[in-house]
Amino acid sequence: MESTGDELSINGKLKSSRVREFVAPIPLLSWLLGALVAVALEHYIGTSFAQTLGLRKAPMLFGFDIMLKQPTLIHSALTYLVLIYFLPIIVVARLSAAGMNGLAAILIDYPLMLTVLIHLGMLYAILHWWSNMSLYRADVLRFTLIAVLLTLSLNLINGYMGEFSCSHPGFMALGAYASSVFTLGLFADDRVFGPALLPQWLGPYLFPVALVLGGVVAAVGALAVAIPSFRTRGDYLAIISLAFMFIVKSLIENLEFVGGPRGLGDQPGWANRPVVFVTVVLGIWIINNFVRSTLGKALNAVRDNEMAADAMTVDTRQTKITAFLFGAFWAGVAGGLYAHALRYINPGSFGIQMLAEGLAMVYFGGLNSVYGSIVGACSISLLGEMLRPLELFKWIIIPLLLILVMIFRPTGLIAFREFDVKKLVRPKQASDR
Amino acid sequence: MTLLQIEKMTHYFGGLRAVYNYGLSIEPGQIRGLIGPNGSGKTTIFNLITGIYQPTEGQILLEGKQLNGRSPHDIASMGIGRTFQNMLLWRHMTVLEHVKMARYSKLTYGLVGAFFGTSRRHREEAESEQVAFKLLKMMRVDQYADQIVLNLPYGAQRRVEMARALAMEPRILFLDEPTAGMNPDELVQMMDIIRKVHGELGLAIFLIEHRMRVVMELCERIQTLVFGEVIAEGIPEEIQNNPKVIDAYLGKETVE
Ligand SMILES: Nc1ncnc2c1ncn2[C@@H]1O[C@H](COP(=O)(O)OP(=O)(O)OP(=O)(O)O)[C@@H](O)[C@H]1O
Ligand SMILES: [Mg+2]
């Protein structure tokens, strides 16, 4: 790993610290259990506890909105955070470490899939319970998850393949519109598409088809970028893909049957929390499988030295085109989720701003890294929400943060790290690095 | 059958005639050398054969199959492995990943395997890891397997590049100045390794070298190139004593 050097120095510092010793033997299962206890606690006593602290209700996003709007309540919000989240998580995680390590050790003998499903089940329970507190949280959760998928699919091209692509909002728009036309046309009484053709109850079952259709349409669109861009060596992709984004946008603006610039609304709300969660997890799983295979790593070879890749039998052009279409596919799926989560789309939302946010998430989190994309998408999405009370200043703070990251870690926070599920879920020992 | 056969190959870079009327025929298992002063066209010949450039004239045959017009990765998978004069490594990849990558054309699991992690993929990846480790051991760099290749000492990087070229199971190995920039110890090691590769794998080797000692000791036949033209060809003794070669090339070497 490239980051080995930094890691060693960080480890050196941390090794001496007590925090490190305290945390080292805690397996992922224990952290999840801790978080589960914390959200349960919040569920049962959160509101009343917040009121005793003088807050109107439980802080929705870790108290940031309260702290920023009413500085006098900072200590209440902090107390809430510490007592409801921080302490329960740490205490439960630490106390259950021994037991959970035992469980993790037993699970090693079973197929990895079982272990993964247990972890994912717990994670989903945590997220679901946490977001049950308010509609706002549920929305933040869904859109953050969608951002993770979008970021990862962009990282595939800008990070793993190392080409600068600007067309992702375009792919997302294609996916969003294609899936919306599918669901609105088949399952809704719509002004343009006429009465529903299929019964309502069938809809949620066919929603995966709508998502795949969105992805495929995006991938076909990507062909229009890939073929001219990858025909020869050189940096045409940035320009062609930027043009593509604008072309898609103005194309949709001029298509009356999907509402033109006014947009398209009233999609069935099938992108609920479990559907979004499962789709995004599936996307992460498949993309991670790909980038860890030799076929996927061929992308890195092409990026780092195309001539050498070619000389080592790698079909460089096919590799690039495949990966580009693959990335576009998942952007299209993310678009389909987005359309059915927001239940309204218009061409204006798939423009430069979305591109900037996507790029920020990729470069902040870290190039060539699944961890990085998850961290980047979550932190930028949540920061954006948490800093909302600051209004205009939000647009100063986030770019500033990005610049700081670029200065101190030019490839992003967690770049060039493999996402190894086996390592993630295994039992931990005190001596673990 | 002749392994590699080149006839009347000429190449121009714009107005510059880099290679003129070049011919070569290598039998299976032979070690052949190519020497010549800087800029005489040696690397260009490698690049022409491996498909990086298309020759202006002439034809190239590998086991009777025409290579002209094919793409580099095609030619590579037909059985020509190579290293580069200035070592082209992948800066973000580990040693093991380097060697496994050269098995690319041997993998049959396809996108389905890549996306869904089928058992066939796991089997093939495990197989190629085994092959890779065998080669890394042979090159004595297996202890670096999980390191980023740029963190290795220079001589070890050279050997990784060679292991990578071998992983594609070539019929013939092209080495472009494999001892460039090496100290005497590393040089001896590299010569050992070239002999070992030749002996154990029975490969044909086509070698560009600047250091006389290396070519003279290793090669069966040597060509001398000056301004893109072969001025002498023969066994090491003949080359060493050829007045044209001494004049154009060896003389300078002794002065240095
Ligand atoms: N891509 C290119 N475009 C134009 N000219 C080139 C190109 N590659 C090589 N040349 C020229 O062709 C001639 C032969 O170069 P080549 O690299 O083959 O020499 P060489 O024998 O390998 O030299 P060295 O011993 O320095 O490696 C040189 O004059 C070089 O400048
Ligand atoms: Mg050269």
Tab-separated table of C-alpha atoms in Angstrom, chain A residues 192-351:
chain	number	residue	atom	x	y	z
A	192	VAL	CA	-48.369	11.903	-20.469
A	193	PHE	CA	-48.011	8.179	-20.250
A	194	GLY	CA	-51.689	7.417	-19.828
A	195	PRO	CA	-53.322	5.053	-17.341
A	196	ALA	CA	-51.360	2.365	-15.549
A	197	LEU	CA	-50.689	-0.690	-17.676
A	198	LEU	CA	-49.864	-3.076	-14.861
A	199	PRO	CA	-51.398	-3.507	-11.430
A	200	GLN	CA	-49.903	-1.439	-8.616
A	201	TRP	CA	-48.944	-4.366	-6.389
A	202	LEU	CA	-46.552	-5.677	-9.032
A	203	GLY	CA	-44.611	-2.413	-9.009
A	204	PRO	CA	-42.189	-2.888	-6.132
A	205	TYR	CA	-41.219	-6.285	-7.519
A	206	LEU	CA	-40.399	-4.789	-10.878
A	207	PHE	CA	-38.561	-1.848	-9.370
A	208	PRO	CA	-35.209	-3.684	-9.711
A	209	VAL	CA	-35.955	-3.933	-13.416
A	210	ALA	CA	-36.479	-0.179	-13.522
A	211	LEU	CA	-33.138	0.371	-11.773
A	212	VAL	CA	-31.295	-1.998	-14.095
A	213	LEU	CA	-32.944	-0.323	-17.062
A	214	GLY	CA	-31.714	3.043	-15.783
A	215	GLY	CA	-28.237	1.620	-15.437
A	216	VAL	CA	-28.261	0.105	-18.909
A	217	VAL	CA	-29.471	3.324	-20.515
A	218	ALA	CA	-26.691	5.207	-18.727
A	219	ALA	CA	-24.147	2.633	-19.915
A	220	VAL	CA	-25.342	2.952	-23.496
A	221	GLY	CA	-25.001	6.710	-23.162
A	222	ALA	CA	-21.498	6.162	-21.827
A	223	LEU	CA	-20.601	4.387	-25.040
A	224	ALA	CA	-20.994	7.733	-26.797
A	225	VAL	CA	-18.283	9.138	-24.544
A	226	ALA	CA	-16.057	6.071	-24.394
A	227	ILE	CA	-15.679	5.308	-28.083
A	228	PRO	CA	-14.271	8.659	-29.160
A	229	SER	CA	-12.323	9.193	-25.936
A	230	PHE	CA	-10.499	5.891	-25.773
A	231	ARG	CA	-9.780	5.502	-29.459
A	232	THR	CA	-6.409	7.158	-29.078
A	233	ARG	CA	-4.156	7.986	-26.211
A	234	GLY	CA	-4.570	11.461	-24.830
A	235	ASP	CA	-6.731	13.474	-22.553
A	236	TYR	CA	-9.879	13.899	-24.512
A	237	LEU	CA	-12.101	12.326	-21.909
A	238	ALA	CA	-12.390	15.370	-19.645
A	239	ILE	CA	-13.646	17.568	-22.458
A	240	ILE	CA	-15.842	15.031	-24.207
A	241	SER	CA	-17.441	13.963	-20.927
A	242	LEU	CA	-18.112	17.554	-19.914
A	243	ALA	CA	-19.778	18.155	-23.254
A	244	PHE	CA	-21.779	14.986	-22.747
A	245	MET	CA	-23.114	16.221	-19.435
A	246	PHE	CA	-24.382	19.441	-21.006
A	247	ILE	CA	-25.798	17.638	-24.019
A	248	VAL	CA	-27.815	15.265	-21.836
A	249	LYS	CA	-29.106	18.177	-19.820
A	250	SER	CA	-30.256	20.214	-22.781
A	251	LEU	CA	-31.595	17.130	-24.511
A	252	ILE	CA	-33.878	16.434	-21.570
A	253	GLU	CA	-34.842	20.088	-21.356
A	254	ASN	CA	-36.101	19.820	-24.898
A	255	LEU	CA	-37.979	16.560	-24.491
A	256	GLU	CA	-41.571	17.584	-23.821
A	257	PHE	CA	-42.836	14.105	-22.944
A	258	VAL	CA	-40.641	13.985	-19.841
A	259	GLY	CA	-41.638	17.473	-18.800
A	260	GLY	CA	-38.810	19.459	-20.354
A	261	PRO	CA	-37.245	21.967	-17.996
A	262	ARG	CA	-40.168	21.615	-15.582
A	263	GLY	CA	-39.120	18.117	-14.716
A	264	LEU	CA	-40.884	14.902	-13.948
A	265	GLY	CA	-42.663	14.177	-10.698
A	266	ASP	CA	-44.850	11.787	-8.721
A	267	GLN	CA	-42.706	8.736	-9.197
A	268	PRO	CA	-43.877	5.915	-6.949
A	269	GLY	CA	-41.892	6.054	-3.706
A	270	TRP	CA	-40.360	2.638	-4.024
A	271	ALA	CA	-36.868	3.725	-3.126
A	272	ASN	CA	-37.506	3.342	0.585
A	273	ARG	CA	-34.788	2.740	3.152
A	274	PRO	CA	-34.435	-1.055	2.806
A	275	VAL	CA	-34.477	-0.906	-0.988
A	276	VAL	CA	-31.854	1.829	-1.090
A	277	PHE	CA	-29.726	0.035	1.490
A	278	VAL	CA	-29.834	-3.300	-0.313
A	279	THR	CA	-29.149	-1.758	-3.712
A	280	VAL	CA	-26.222	0.282	-2.467
A	281	VAL	CA	-24.727	-2.672	-0.596
A	282	LEU	CA	-25.110	-4.806	-3.703
A	283	GLY	CA	-23.412	-2.101	-5.747
A	284	ILE	CA	-20.519	-1.846	-3.313
A	285	TRP	CA	-20.156	-5.615	-3.263
A	286	ILE	CA	-20.051	-5.981	-7.047
A	287	ILE	CA	-17.771	-2.999	-7.599
A	288	ASN	CA	-15.438	-4.186	-4.862
A	289	ASN	CA	-15.357	-7.663	-6.378
A	290	PHE	CA	-14.438	-6.131	-9.689
A	291	VAL	CA	-11.652	-3.847	-8.513
A	292	ARG	CA	-10.043	-6.661	-6.536
A	293	SER	CA	-9.918	-9.051	-9.467
A	294	THR	CA	-7.043	-9.073	-11.920
A	295	LEU	CA	-9.439	-7.858	-14.605
A	296	GLY	CA	-10.245	-4.875	-12.409
A	297	LYS	CA	-6.671	-4.247	-11.396
A	298	ALA	CA	-5.865	-4.020	-15.084
A	299	LEU	CA	-7.385	-0.551	-14.733
A	300	ASN	CA	-4.634	0.422	-12.317
A	301	ALA	CA	-2.044	-0.993	-14.666
A	302	VAL	CA	-3.459	1.018	-17.539
A	303	ARG	CA	-3.503	4.116	-15.370
A	304	ASP	CA	0.009	3.735	-14.005
A	305	ASN	CA	1.589	2.759	-17.295
A	306	GLU	CA	-0.433	1.934	-20.333
A	307	MET	CA	2.485	0.784	-22.464
A	308	ALA	CA	3.558	-1.728	-19.846
A	309	ALA	CA	-0.018	-2.960	-19.438
A	310	ASP	CA	-0.253	-3.519	-23.174
A	311	ALA	CA	3.052	-5.367	-23.251
A	312	MET	CA	1.794	-7.637	-20.455
A	313	THR	CA	-1.157	-8.822	-22.566
A	314	VAL	CA	-3.748	-6.452	-21.092
A	315	ASP	CA	-6.299	-5.350	-23.663
A	316	THR	CA	-6.120	-1.736	-22.586
A	317	ARG	CA	-8.848	-0.280	-24.744
A	318	GLN	CA	-11.373	-2.934	-23.810
A	319	THR	CA	-10.422	-2.566	-20.155
A	320	LYS	CA	-11.060	1.161	-20.232
A	321	ILE	CA	-14.325	0.952	-22.110
A	322	THR	CA	-15.662	-1.834	-19.901
A	323	ALA	CA	-14.836	0.022	-16.723
A	324	PHE	CA	-16.301	3.233	-18.046
A	325	LEU	CA	-19.585	1.561	-18.935
A	326	PHE	CA	-19.584	-0.264	-15.611
A	327	GLY	CA	-19.137	3.016	-13.737
A	328	ALA	CA	-21.878	4.621	-15.803
A	329	PHE	CA	-24.188	1.714	-15.073
A	330	TRP	CA	-23.964	2.240	-11.337
A	331	ALA	CA	-24.358	5.979	-11.736
A	332	GLY	CA	-27.533	5.199	-13.660
A	333	VAL	CA	-28.753	2.920	-10.876
A	334	ALA	CA	-28.006	5.682	-8.377
A	335	GLY	CA	-30.038	8.000	-10.595
A	336	GLY	CA	-32.977	5.597	-10.533
A	337	LEU	CA	-32.846	5.445	-6.744
A	338	TYR	CA	-32.573	9.208	-6.544
A	339	ALA	CA	-35.617	9.751	-8.745
A	340	HIS	CA	-37.747	7.380	-6.694
A	341	ALA	CA	-36.487	8.679	-3.360
A	342	LEU	CA	-37.003	12.348	-4.135
A	343	ARG	CA	-40.020	11.626	-6.354
A	344	TYR	CA	-39.231	14.604	-8.493
A	345	ILE	CA	-36.461	15.219	-10.968
A	346	ASN	CA	-35.636	18.035	-13.323
A	347	PRO	CA	-32.737	18.468	-15.716
A	348	GLY	CA	-31.352	21.364	-13.692
A	349	SER	CA	-30.426	19.110	-10.792
A	350	PHE	CA	-28.015	17.060	-12.924
A	351	GLY	CA	-25.553	19.799	-13.630
